[in-house]
Amino acid sequence: MLHVEDLQVEAELVPLFNFTHNAEAETAVLRLLQELPPTAELVREKQRILQGFLASWSVLENFSYQKIQYQEVRKFLADVSSGRVALEVNHIKASVKLLLSEEARYQSRARYVQVIQFLHRLQQHYVHRLDLHVFPVGYRTQLLVLVRFLERFSLENNSQAIQEDQFSVARMVRFAQQLQAIKPEDLTAFWDAFHLFEAYWSVAKGMQTHAFVFPVFQEEGLCLKEFYHPLLKQPVTNSLVLGPTENVVVLTGPNMSGKSTLLKAVGVCVYLAHAGVGVPASRCELPYFQSILIAINLRDSLRDGYSHFMAEIQNLKLVLHAARGAGRTFAIFDELFRGTNVDDAMEITHATVRGLTGFRRSSFLVSTHLLALESQLPKESGISTYCIECVLRNGLPVFSYRLKQGWSSLKIGRLLFEKEGLHALLQPQ
């Protein structure tokens, strides 16, 4: 089960990895980040593909091409393959036509040269220079689709002839015959492989650009070292290390201390780890979770008639159904039950936290403003308390955004209320 709308994968995470040159490859990047492999081994397989790209970075670092050339080559090949453009492949007829018509000769030559230059660059600069053995066997089949398609044409000889101004009518006819032999399904397979190739390259470039690291899956515990939210320009890094018996984290801290951002950063790391890509941390070790559910910006639902509190109830119910299933569940609750009164919130938050400890194979992060909850938390193992450090200087809060163990009882609402002069403004004139 996946419930991660609050991470805004398409709007916030995809741009971190999107260095593509065309819309189809961009869509492939989106799929790579949105379609999470259903097992840990398949996640590792995806990692190995990206590791193959990174191992080939000396070849692929400057992968590029002209977007307009790609668009025109793709359209021309599609028109030829579908029959919308008919090439004369009879040697005698084609030769006569091209020799007698300067316009036909010029148009055909321009199209063929564009196709040859695009495909030859892909072949000679990138595909032929790859060591296919650094990629897992499953992905090698996709690379071989590229290799074999490009080998159908005499690209090296034709490219050399073009450079020497020796691209004769006879060569044009032979190339037309090669183009005409392309089956629609072969062309579709080639472009699919090309777009996936560019998507993996783009994700690998994103990892290189942002210095993301591959996670390691393990049976128990959670280790995030120097993690951060990748959209912050000057992020403060934090670490969270949980032992095998610590499956519930209760996070406290005053408003504006950065609780939501920290929770979202943890969620981003867990999500990207399961997508098979690098994470914004110096080290990441975690179990494989079959369900990931993250609630940071829950809102009322006018369509379903839910109040904010009812939305929280339904979200918790969803998490519990997932946790009661066969696999592991990872869930984040930001300001749990803030949609109801304090007395109700205290009672049901206590019941929720205590109940979550019973799902030993799953992990839960819960932030709260209910400071009185500290004395009510069960003392048994399973619950870890963390807070985000904040101190008062000259009566004003100073935020460090640092995560530390313990409980924060700092209240700054009244201080900010007074600092902004609201008491005075509330006095009658």
CSV table of C-alpha atoms in Angstrom, one decimal:
chain,number,residue,atom,x,y,z
A,1,MET,CA,0.0,0.0,0.0
A,2,LEU,CA,1.3,3.4,-0.9
A,3,HIS,CA,-0.1,6.7,0.4
A,4,VAL,CA,2.5,9.4,-0.2
A,5,GLU,CA,0.7,12.3,-1.8
A,6,ASP,CA,2.1,14.6,0.8
A,7,LEU,CA,5.6,14.0,-0.5
A,8,GLN,CA,4.6,15.5,-3.8
A,9,VAL,CA,6.7,13.1,-5.8
A,10,GLU,CA,6.0,14.6,-9.3
A,11,ALA,CA,6.2,18.3,-8.2
A,12,GLU,CA,9.1,18.1,-5.8
A,13,LEU,CA,11.1,14.9,-6.2
A,14,VAL,CA,11.1,14.3,-10.0
A,15,PRO,CA,12.8,17.6,-10.7
A,16,LEU,CA,15.8,16.5,-8.6
A,17,PHE,CA,16.4,13.7,-11.1
A,18,ASN,CA,15.1,15.2,-14.4
A,19,PHE,CA,17.9,16.1,-16.8
A,20,THR,CA,16.1,14.6,-19.8
A,21,HIS,CA,16.0,16.1,-23.3
A,22,ASN,CA,12.5,15.0,-24.4
A,23,ALA,CA,9.0,14.5,-22.9
A,24,GLU,CA,9.0,10.8,-23.4
A,25,ALA,CA,12.2,10.3,-21.3
A,26,GLU,CA,10.8,12.7,-18.7
A,27,THR,CA,7.7,10.5,-18.4
A,28,ALA,CA,10.0,7.5,-18.0
A,29,VAL,CA,11.8,9.3,-15.1
A,30,LEU,CA,8.4,9.8,-13.5
A,31,ARG,CA,7.6,6.1,-13.8
A,32,LEU,CA,10.9,5.2,-12.3
A,33,LEU,CA,10.2,7.3,-9.3
A,34,GLN,CA,6.5,6.5,-9.0
A,35,GLU,CA,6.4,2.7,-9.6
A,36,LEU,CA,8.0,1.1,-6.6
A,37,PRO,CA,9.3,-2.5,-7.0
A,38,PRO,CA,7.2,-5.0,-5.0
A,39,THR,CA,10.1,-6.8,-3.4
A,40,ALA,CA,13.5,-5.8,-1.9
A,41,GLU,CA,15.3,-7.9,-4.5
A,42,LEU,CA,13.7,-6.0,-7.3
A,43,VAL,CA,14.7,-2.7,-5.6
A,44,ARG,CA,18.3,-4.0,-5.5
A,45,GLU,CA,18.0,-4.9,-9.2
A,46,LYS,CA,17.0,-1.3,-10.0
A,47,GLN,CA,20.0,-0.1,-7.9
A,48,ARG,CA,22.3,-2.4,-9.9
A,49,ILE,CA,21.0,-0.8,-13.1
A,50,LEU,CA,21.8,2.7,-11.8
A,51,GLN,CA,25.2,1.4,-10.5
A,52,GLY,CA,25.9,0.3,-14.0
A,53,PHE,CA,25.2,3.8,-15.3
A,54,LEU,CA,27.4,5.3,-12.6
A,55,ALA,CA,30.2,2.9,-13.4
A,56,SER,CA,30.0,4.0,-17.0
A,57,TRP,CA,29.9,7.7,-16.1
A,58,SER,CA,33.2,8.5,-18.0
A,59,VAL,CA,31.3,7.5,-21.1
A,60,LEU,CA,27.8,8.9,-20.2
A,61,GLU,CA,28.6,12.0,-18.3
A,62,ASN,CA,28.0,14.3,-21.2
A,63,PHE,CA,25.2,12.4,-22.8
A,64,SER,CA,23.3,14.9,-25.0
A,65,TYR,CA,21.7,15.5,-28.4
A,66,GLN,CA,19.7,18.2,-30.1
A,67,LYS,CA,16.1,18.1,-29.1
A,68,ILE,CA,14.8,19.3,-32.5
A,69,GLN,CA,16.9,16.7,-34.3
A,70,TYR,CA,15.5,14.0,-32.0
A,71,GLN,CA,11.9,15.2,-32.8
A,72,GLU,CA,12.5,15.3,-36.6
A,73,VAL,CA,14.3,11.9,-36.7
A,74,ARG,CA,11.6,10.3,-34.6
A,75,LYS,CA,8.8,11.6,-36.8
A,76,PHE,CA,10.5,10.7,-40.1
A,77,LEU,CA,11.2,7.1,-38.9
A,78,ALA,CA,7.6,6.8,-37.7
A,79,ASP,CA,6.3,8.1,-41.1
A,80,VAL,CA,8.5,5.6,-43.0
A,81,SER,CA,7.7,2.6,-40.7
A,82,SER,CA,3.9,3.3,-40.9
A,83,GLY,CA,3.9,3.9,-44.7
A,84,ARG,CA,2.9,7.6,-44.5
A,85,VAL,CA,6.2,8.3,-46.3
A,86,ALA,CA,7.1,5.9,-49.1
A,87,LEU,CA,10.7,5.5,-49.9
A,88,GLU,CA,11.7,4.3,-53.4
A,89,VAL,CA,13.8,1.3,-52.7
A,90,ASN,CA,14.1,0.0,-56.3
A,91,HIS,CA,17.7,0.8,-57.1
A,92,ILE,CA,17.1,1.8,-60.7
A,93,LYS,CA,14.0,3.8,-60.2
A,94,ALA,CA,15.4,5.5,-57.1
A,95,SER,CA,18.7,6.3,-58.9
A,96,VAL,CA,16.9,7.8,-61.9
A,97,LYS,CA,14.6,9.9,-59.7
A,98,LEU,CA,17.4,11.2,-57.5
A,99,LEU,CA,19.6,11.9,-60.4
A,100,LEU,CA,17.0,13.7,-62.5
A,101,SER,CA,15.4,15.7,-59.7
A,102,GLU,CA,17.7,18.0,-57.7
A,103,GLU,CA,14.9,18.9,-55.3
A,104,ALA,CA,14.2,15.2,-54.6
A,105,ARG,CA,17.9,14.5,-54.2
A,106,TYR,CA,18.3,17.5,-51.8
A,107,GLN,CA,15.3,16.6,-49.6
A,108,SER,CA,16.2,12.9,-49.4
A,109,ARG,CA,19.8,13.6,-48.6
A,110,ALA,CA,18.9,16.1,-45.9
A,111,ARG,CA,16.6,13.6,-44.2
A,112,TYR,CA,19.0,10.7,-44.5
A,113,VAL,CA,21.9,12.8,-43.2
A,114,GLN,CA,19.9,13.9,-40.2
A,115,VAL,CA,19.0,10.3,-39.3
A,116,ILE,CA,22.5,9.1,-39.8
A,117,GLN,CA,24.1,11.8,-37.7
A,118,PHE,CA,21.6,11.3,-34.8
A,119,LEU,CA,21.9,7.5,-34.7
A,120,HIS,CA,25.7,7.5,-35.3
A,121,ARG,CA,26.3,9.9,-32.4
A,122,LEU,CA,24.2,7.6,-30.2
A,123,GLN,CA,26.1,4.6,-31.4
A,124,GLN,CA,29.7,5.8,-31.4
A,125,HIS,CA,29.7,8.2,-28.5
A,126,TYR,CA,27.6,6.1,-26.1
A,127,VAL,CA,26.2,2.7,-26.8
A,128,HIS,CA,29.2,1.1,-28.4
A,129,ARG,CA,31.5,2.4,-25.7
A,130,LEU,CA,29.5,0.7,-22.9
A,131,ASP,CA,30.7,-2.4,-21.1
A,132,LEU,CA,27.4,-4.3,-21.0
A,133,HIS,CA,28.7,-6.6,-18.3
A,134,VAL,CA,28.5,-3.8,-15.6
A,135,PHE,CA,24.7,-3.9,-16.0
A,136,PRO,CA,22.4,-6.7,-14.6
A,137,VAL,CA,21.3,-9.3,-17.1
A,138,GLY,CA,17.7,-8.2,-17.1
A,139,TYR,CA,18.6,-4.7,-18.2
A,140,ARG,CA,21.2,-5.9,-20.8
A,141,THR,CA,18.3,-7.0,-23.0
A,142,GLN,CA,17.1,-3.4,-23.2
A,143,LEU,CA,20.7,-2.3,-24.1
A,144,LEU,CA,20.9,-5.0,-26.8
A,145,VAL,CA,17.7,-3.6,-28.3
A,146,LEU,CA,19.6,-0.3,-28.9
A,147,VAL,CA,22.8,-2.1,-30.0
A,148,ARG,CA,21.0,-4.3,-32.6
A,149,PHE,CA,18.8,-1.6,-34.0
A,150,LEU,CA,21.8,0.7,-34.6
A,151,GLU,CA,23.7,-2.1,-36.2
A,152,ARG,CA,21.1,-2.5,-38.8
A,153,PHE,CA,22.5,0.6,-40.6
A,154,SER,CA,25.9,1.2,-42.0
A,155,LEU,CA,26.3,4.2,-39.8
A,156,GLU,CA,30.0,4.5,-39.6
A,157,ASN,CA,30.5,4.2,-43.3
A,158,ASN,CA,27.7,6.5,-44.1
A,159,SER,CA,28.9,9.1,-41.6
A,160,GLN,CA,32.4,9.0,-43.1
A,161,ALA,CA,30.9,9.4,-46.6
A,162,ILE,CA,28.9,12.4,-45.4
A,163,GLN,CA,32.0,14.0,-43.9
A,164,GLU,CA,34.0,13.5,-47.1
A,165,ASP,CA,31.1,14.7,-49.3
A,166,GLN,CA,30.8,11.2,-50.8
A,167,PHE,CA,27.2,10.4,-49.7
A,168,SER,CA,26.3,9.3,-53.3
A,169,VAL,CA,23.0,8.4,-54.8
A,170,ALA,CA,23.9,4.7,-54.5
A,171,ARG,CA,24.5,5.1,-50.8
A,172,MET,CA,21.2,7.0,-50.4
A,173,VAL,CA,19.3,4.1,-52.1
A,174,ARG,CA,20.9,1.5,-49.8
A,175,PHE,CA,20.1,3.5,-46.8
A,176,ALA,CA,16.5,3.9,-47.9
A,177,GLN,CA,16.3,0.2,-48.3
A,178,GLN,CA,17.5,-0.2,-44.7
A,179,LEU,CA,15.0,2.3,-43.4
A,180,GLN,CA,12.1,0.7,-45.3
A,181,ALA,CA,12.9,-2.7,-43.7
A,182,ILE,CA,12.2,-1.3,-40.2
A,183,LYS,CA,9.0,-3.0,-38.7
A,184,PRO,CA,6.8,-0.8,-36.6
A,185,GLU,CA,7.3,-3.0,-33.6
A,186,ASP,CA,11.0,-2.8,-33.9
A,187,LEU,CA,10.9,1.0,-34.1
A,188,THR,CA,8.6,1.1,-31.0
A,189,ALA,CA,11.0,-1.2,-29.1
A,190,PHE,CA,14.0,1.0,-30.0
A,191,TRP,CA,12.4,4.2,-28.8
A,192,ASP,CA,11.1,2.6,-25.6
A,193,ALA,CA,14.6,1.3,-24.9
A,194,PHE,CA,16.1,4.7,-25.8
A,195,HIS,CA,13.7,6.6,-23.5
A,196,LEU,CA,14.3,4.2,-20.6
A,197,PHE,CA,18.1,4.5,-21.2
A,198,GLU,CA,17.8,8.3,-21.0
A,199,ALA,CA,15.6,8.1,-17.9
A,200,TYR,CA,18.1,5.9,-16.0
A,201,TRP,CA,20.9,8.2,-17.2
A,202,SER,CA,18.9,11.2,-15.9
A,203,VAL,CA,18.3,9.6,-12.5
A,204,ALA,CA,22.0,8.7,-12.2
A,205,LYS,CA,22.9,12.2,-13.1
A,206,GLY,CA,20.6,13.4,-10.3
A,207,MET,CA,22.3,11.2,-7.8
A,208,GLN,CA,25.7,12.5,-9.0
A,209,THR,CA,24.6,16.1,-8.8
A,210,HIS,CA,23.1,15.9,-5.3
A,211,ALA,CA,25.6,13.4,-3.9
A,212,PHE,CA,22.8,10.9,-3.0
A,213,VAL,CA,23.7,7.5,-1.6
A,214,PHE,CA,22.2,4.1,-2.2
A,215,PRO,CA,20.4,2.6,0.8
A,216,VAL,CA,21.0,-0.8,2.2
A,217,PHE,CA,18.1,-3.0,3.1
A,218,GLN,CA,18.3,-5.0,6.4
A,219,GLU,CA,16.0,-7.0,8.5
A,220,GLU,CA,15.7,-4.8,11.6
A,221,GLY,CA,16.4,-1.3,12.8
A,222,LEU,CA,16.6,2.0,11.0
A,223,CYS,CA,19.7,4.1,10.4
A,224,LEU,CA,19.6,7.5,8.7
A,225,LYS,CA,22.9,9.4,9.0
A,226,GLU,CA,23.1,13.1,8.1
A,227,PHE,CA,19.8,13.1,6.3
A,228,TYR,CA,18.1,16.2,5.1
A,229,HIS,CA,15.3,17.5,2.9
A,230,PRO,CA,16.8,17.9,-0.6
A,231,LEU,CA,14.7,21.0,-1.5
A,232,LEU,CA,16.3,23.1,1.2
A,233,LYS,CA,19.1,25.4,0.0
A,234,GLN,CA,21.1,25.2,3.2
A,235,PRO,CA,19.8,22.2,5.0
A,236,VAL,CA,20.7,21.2,8.5
A,237,THR,CA,21.5,17.5,8.5
A,238,ASN,CA,20.3,15.1,11.3
A,239,SER,CA,20.7,11.5,12.2
A,240,LEU,CA,18.1,9.0,13.4
A,241,VAL,CA,19.2,5.6,14.6
A,242,LEU,CA,16.6,3.1,15.9
A,243,GLY,CA,17.3,-0.3,17.3
A,244,PRO,CA,15.4,-3.5,16.5
A,245,THR,CA,12.9,-3.0,19.4
A,246,GLU,CA,12.3,0.8,18.7
A,247,ASN,CA,9.4,1.0,16.4
A,248,VAL,CA,7.6,4.1,17.5
A,249,VAL,CA,9.2,7.6,17.5
A,250,VAL,CA,7.4,10.4,19.3
A,251,LEU,CA,8.7,13.8,18.1
A,252,THR,CA,8.1,17.1,19.9
A,253,GLY,CA,9.2,20.7,19.5
A,254,PRO,CA,7.5,24.1,19.4
A,255,ASN,CA,5.9,25.6,16.3
A,256,MET,CA,8.4,26.7,13.6
A,257,SER,CA,11.1,24.3,15.0
A,258,GLY,CA,11.0,22.2,11.8
A,259,LYS,CA,9.1,19.1,12.9
A,260,SER,CA,7.1,18.8,9.6
A,261,THR,CA,10.2,19.4,7.5
A,262,LEU,CA,12.2,16.8,9.4
A,263,LEU,CA,9.3,14.2,9.1
A,264,LYS,CA,9.1,14.9,5.4
A,265,ALA,CA,12.8,14.5,5.0
A,266,VAL,CA,12.6,11.0,6.7
A,267,GLY,CA,9.7,10.2,4.4
A,268,VAL,CA,11.6,11.3,1.3
A,269,CYS,CA,14.5,9.0,2.3
A,270,VAL,CA,12.3,6.0,2.9
A,271,TYR,CA,10.3,6.6,-0.3
A,272,LEU,CA,13.4,7.1,-2.5
A,273,ALA,CA,15.0,4.0,-1.0
A,274,HIS,CA,12.1,1.9,-2.0
A,275,ALA,CA,12.1,3.5,-5.5
A,276,GLY,CA,15.6,2.0,-5.9
A,277,VAL,CA,17.4,5.3,-6.2
A,278,GLY,CA,19.8,7.3,-4.0
A,279,VAL,CA,18.7,9.2,-0.9
A,280,PRO,CA,19.7,12.5,0.6
A,281,ALA,CA,21.8,11.2,3.5
A,282,SER,CA,25.4,10.0,4.1
A,283,ARG,CA,24.1,6.5,5.1
A,284,CYS,CA,20.7,4.8,4.9
A,285,GLU,CA,19.9,1.3,6.3
A,286,LEU,CA,16.3,0.2,6.7
A,287,PRO,CA,14.0,-2.7,6.3
A,288,TYR,CA,11.9,-3.2,3.2
A,289,PHE,CA,8.4,-1.9,3.9
A,290,GLN,CA,5.5,-3.3,1.9
A,291,SER,CA,3.4,-0.2,2.8
A,292,ILE,CA,4.4,3.4,3.1
A,293,LEU,CA,1.9,5.9,4.4
A,294,ILE,CA,2.8,9.5,5.1
A,295,ALA,CA,0.3,12.1,6.5
A,296,ILE,CA,1.8,15.6,6.9
A,297,ASN,CA,-0.7,17.9,5.2
A,298,LEU,CA,-4.0,16.2,5.9
A,299,ARG,CA,-7.0,18.4,5.0
A,300,ASP,CA,-10.7,18.4,5.2
A,301,SER,CA,-12.4,16.6,2.3
A,302,LEU,CA,-15.3,18.5,0.9
A,303,ARG,CA,-16.0,15.8,-1.7
A,304,ASP,CA,-16.3,13.1,0.9
A,305,GLY,CA,-17.7,15.3,3.6
A,306,TYR,CA,-14.8,14.6,6.0
A,307,SER,CA,-13.7,17.1,8.7
A,308,HIS,CA,-10.0,17.3,9.4
A,309,PHE,CA,-10.5,15.0,12.4
A,310,MET,CA,-12.4,12.4,10.4
A,311,ALA,CA,-9.6,12.5,7.8
A,312,GLU,CA,-7.1,11.7,10.6
A,313,ILE,CA,-9.3,8.9,11.8
A,314,GLN,CA,-9.6,7.4,8.3
A,315,ASN,CA,-5.8,7.8,7.7
A,316,LEU,CA,-5.1,5.9,11.0
A,317,LYS,CA,-7.5,3.2,10.0
A,318,LEU,CA,-5.7,2.8,6.7
A,319,VAL,CA,-2.4,2.5,8.5
A,320,LEU,CA,-3.6,0.0,10.9
A,321,HIS,CA,-5.2,-2.2,8.2
A,322,ALA,CA,-1.8,-2.2,6.4
A,323,ALA,CA,0.1,-2.9,9.7
A,324,ARG,CA,-2.2,-5.9,10.4
A,325,GLY,CA,-1.3,-7.4,7.1
A,326,ALA,CA,1.6,-9.7,6.3
A,327,GLY,CA,4.3,-7.1,5.4
A,328,ARG,CA,6.0,-4.3,7.2
A,329,THR,CA,4.5,-0.8,7.3
A,330,PHE,CA,6.2,2.6,7.6
A,331,ALA,CA,3.9,5.5,8.6
A,332,ILE,CA,4.3,9.2,9.5
A,333,PHE,CA,1.7,11.1,11.5
A,334,ASP,CA,2.3,14.9,11.7
A,335,GLU,CA,0.5,16.5,14.7
A,336,LEU,CA,-1.7,13.5,15.2
A,337,PHE,CA,-5.3,14.4,16.1
A,338,ARG,CA,-4.9,18.2,16.0
A,339,GLY,CA,-8.4,18.2,14.5
A,340,THR,CA,-10.2,17.6,17.8
A,341,ASN,CA,-10.2,19.1,21.3
A,342,VAL,CA,-7.2,18.7,23.6
A,343,ASP,CA,-8.9,16.2,26.0
A,344,ASP,CA,-10.0,13.9,23.2
A,345,ALA,CA,-6.6,14.3,21.5
A,346,MET,CA,-4.7,13.4,24.6
A,347,GLU,CA,-6.7,10.2,25.3
A,348,ILE,CA,-6.7,8.8,21.7
A,349,THR,CA,-3.1,9.8,21.0
A,350,HIS,CA,-2.1,7.9,24.1
A,351,ALA,CA,-4.1,4.9,22.9
A,352,THR,CA,-2.7,5.2,19.4
A,353,VAL,CA,1.0,5.4,20.4
A,354,ARG,CA,0.6,2.5,22.9
A,355,GLY,CA,-1.2,0.4,20.3
A,356,LEU,CA,1.4,1.1,17.6
A,357,THR,CA,4.1,-0.4,19.7
A,358,GLY,CA,2.4,-3.8,19.2
A,359,PHE,CA,3.3,-3.8,15.5
A,360,ARG,CA,6.9,-4.7,16.1
A,361,ARG,CA,7.9,-5.3,12.5
A,362,SER,CA,6.6,-1.9,11.4
A,363,SER,CA,7.9,1.7,12.1
A,364,PHE,CA,5.9,4.8,13.0
A,365,LEU,CA,6.9,8.4,13.5
A,366,VAL,CA,4.4,10.6,15.4
A,367,SER,CA,4.8,14.3,16.1
A,368,THR,CA,2.7,16.0,18.8
A,369,HIS,CA,2.1,19.3,20.6
A,370,LEU,CA,0.5,17.4,23.5
A,371,LEU,CA,3.2,18.1,26.1
A,372,ALA,CA,1.3,16.3,28.9
A,373,LEU,CA,1.5,13.1,26.9
A,374,GLU,CA,5.1,12.6,28.2
A,375,SER,CA,4.0,11.5,31.6
A,376,GLN,CA,1.4,9.1,30.1
A,377,LEU,CA,3.5,7.3,27.7
A,378,PRO,CA,4.0,3.6,28.5
A,379,LYS,CA,7.4,2.8,29.9
A,380,GLU,CA,7.9,-0.4,28.0
A,381,SER,CA,10.4,-0.6,25.2
A,382,GLY,CA,9.3,0.3,21.6
A,383,ILE,CA,8.8,4.1,22.1
A,384,SER,CA,11.7,6.5,21.5
A,385,THR,CA,11.2,10.2,22.2
A,386,TYR,CA,13.0,12.9,20.1
A,387,CYS,CA,12.7,16.6,20.0
A,388,ILE,CA,14.0,19.4,17.8
A,389,GLU,CA,16.2,21.7,19.8
A,390,CYS,CA,15.1,25.2,20.5
A,391,VAL,CA,16.4,27.7,23.1
A,392,LEU,CA,15.3,31.1,24.4
A,393,ARG,CA,17.7,34.1,24.0
A,394,ASN,CA,16.6,37.4,25.4
A,395,GLY,CA,13.1,36.0,25.7
A,396,LEU,CA,12.9,34.9,22.0
A,397,PRO,CA,13.1,31.5,20.5
A,398,VAL,CA,16.2,30.5,18.5
A,399,PHE,CA,15.8,27.4,16.3
A,400,SER,CA,18.7,25.1,15.6
A,401,TYR,CA,16.6,22.5,13.6
A,402,ARG,CA,18.8,19.8,15.3
A,403,LEU,CA,17.2,16.5,16.3
A,404,LYS,CA,18.1,15.2,19.7
A,405,GLN,CA,16.8,12.5,22.0
A,406,GLY,CA,14.4,13.6,24.7
A,407,TRP,CA,11.2,15.6,25.1
A,408,SER,CA,10.6,19.3,24.4
A,409,SER,CA,8.4,21.2,26.8
A,410,LEU,CA,9.2,24.6,25.5
A,411,LYS,CA,6.1,26.8,24.8
A,412,ILE,CA,6.6,29.8,22.6
A,413,GLY,CA,3.1,30.7,21.6
A,414,ARG,CA,2.6,33.1,24.4
A,415,LEU,CA,6.0,34.7,23.8
A,416,LEU,CA,5.3,35.3,20.1
A,417,PHE,CA,1.8,36.6,21.0
A,418,GLU,CA,3.3,39.2,23.3
A,419,LYS,CA,6.2,40.0,21.0
A,420,GLU,CA,3.9,41.0,18.2
A,421,GLY,CA,2.0,43.3,20.5
A,422,LEU,CA,-1.3,41.5,20.3
A,423,HIS,CA,-2.2,42.1,23.9
A,424,ALA,CA,-2.0,45.8,23.3
A,425,LEU,CA,-3.9,45.6,20.1
A,426,LEU,CA,-6.7,43.7,21.8
A,427,GLN,CA,-7.3,46.5,24.3
A,428,PRO,CA,-10.3,48.7,23.5
A,429,GLN,CA,-9.4,52.1,22.0
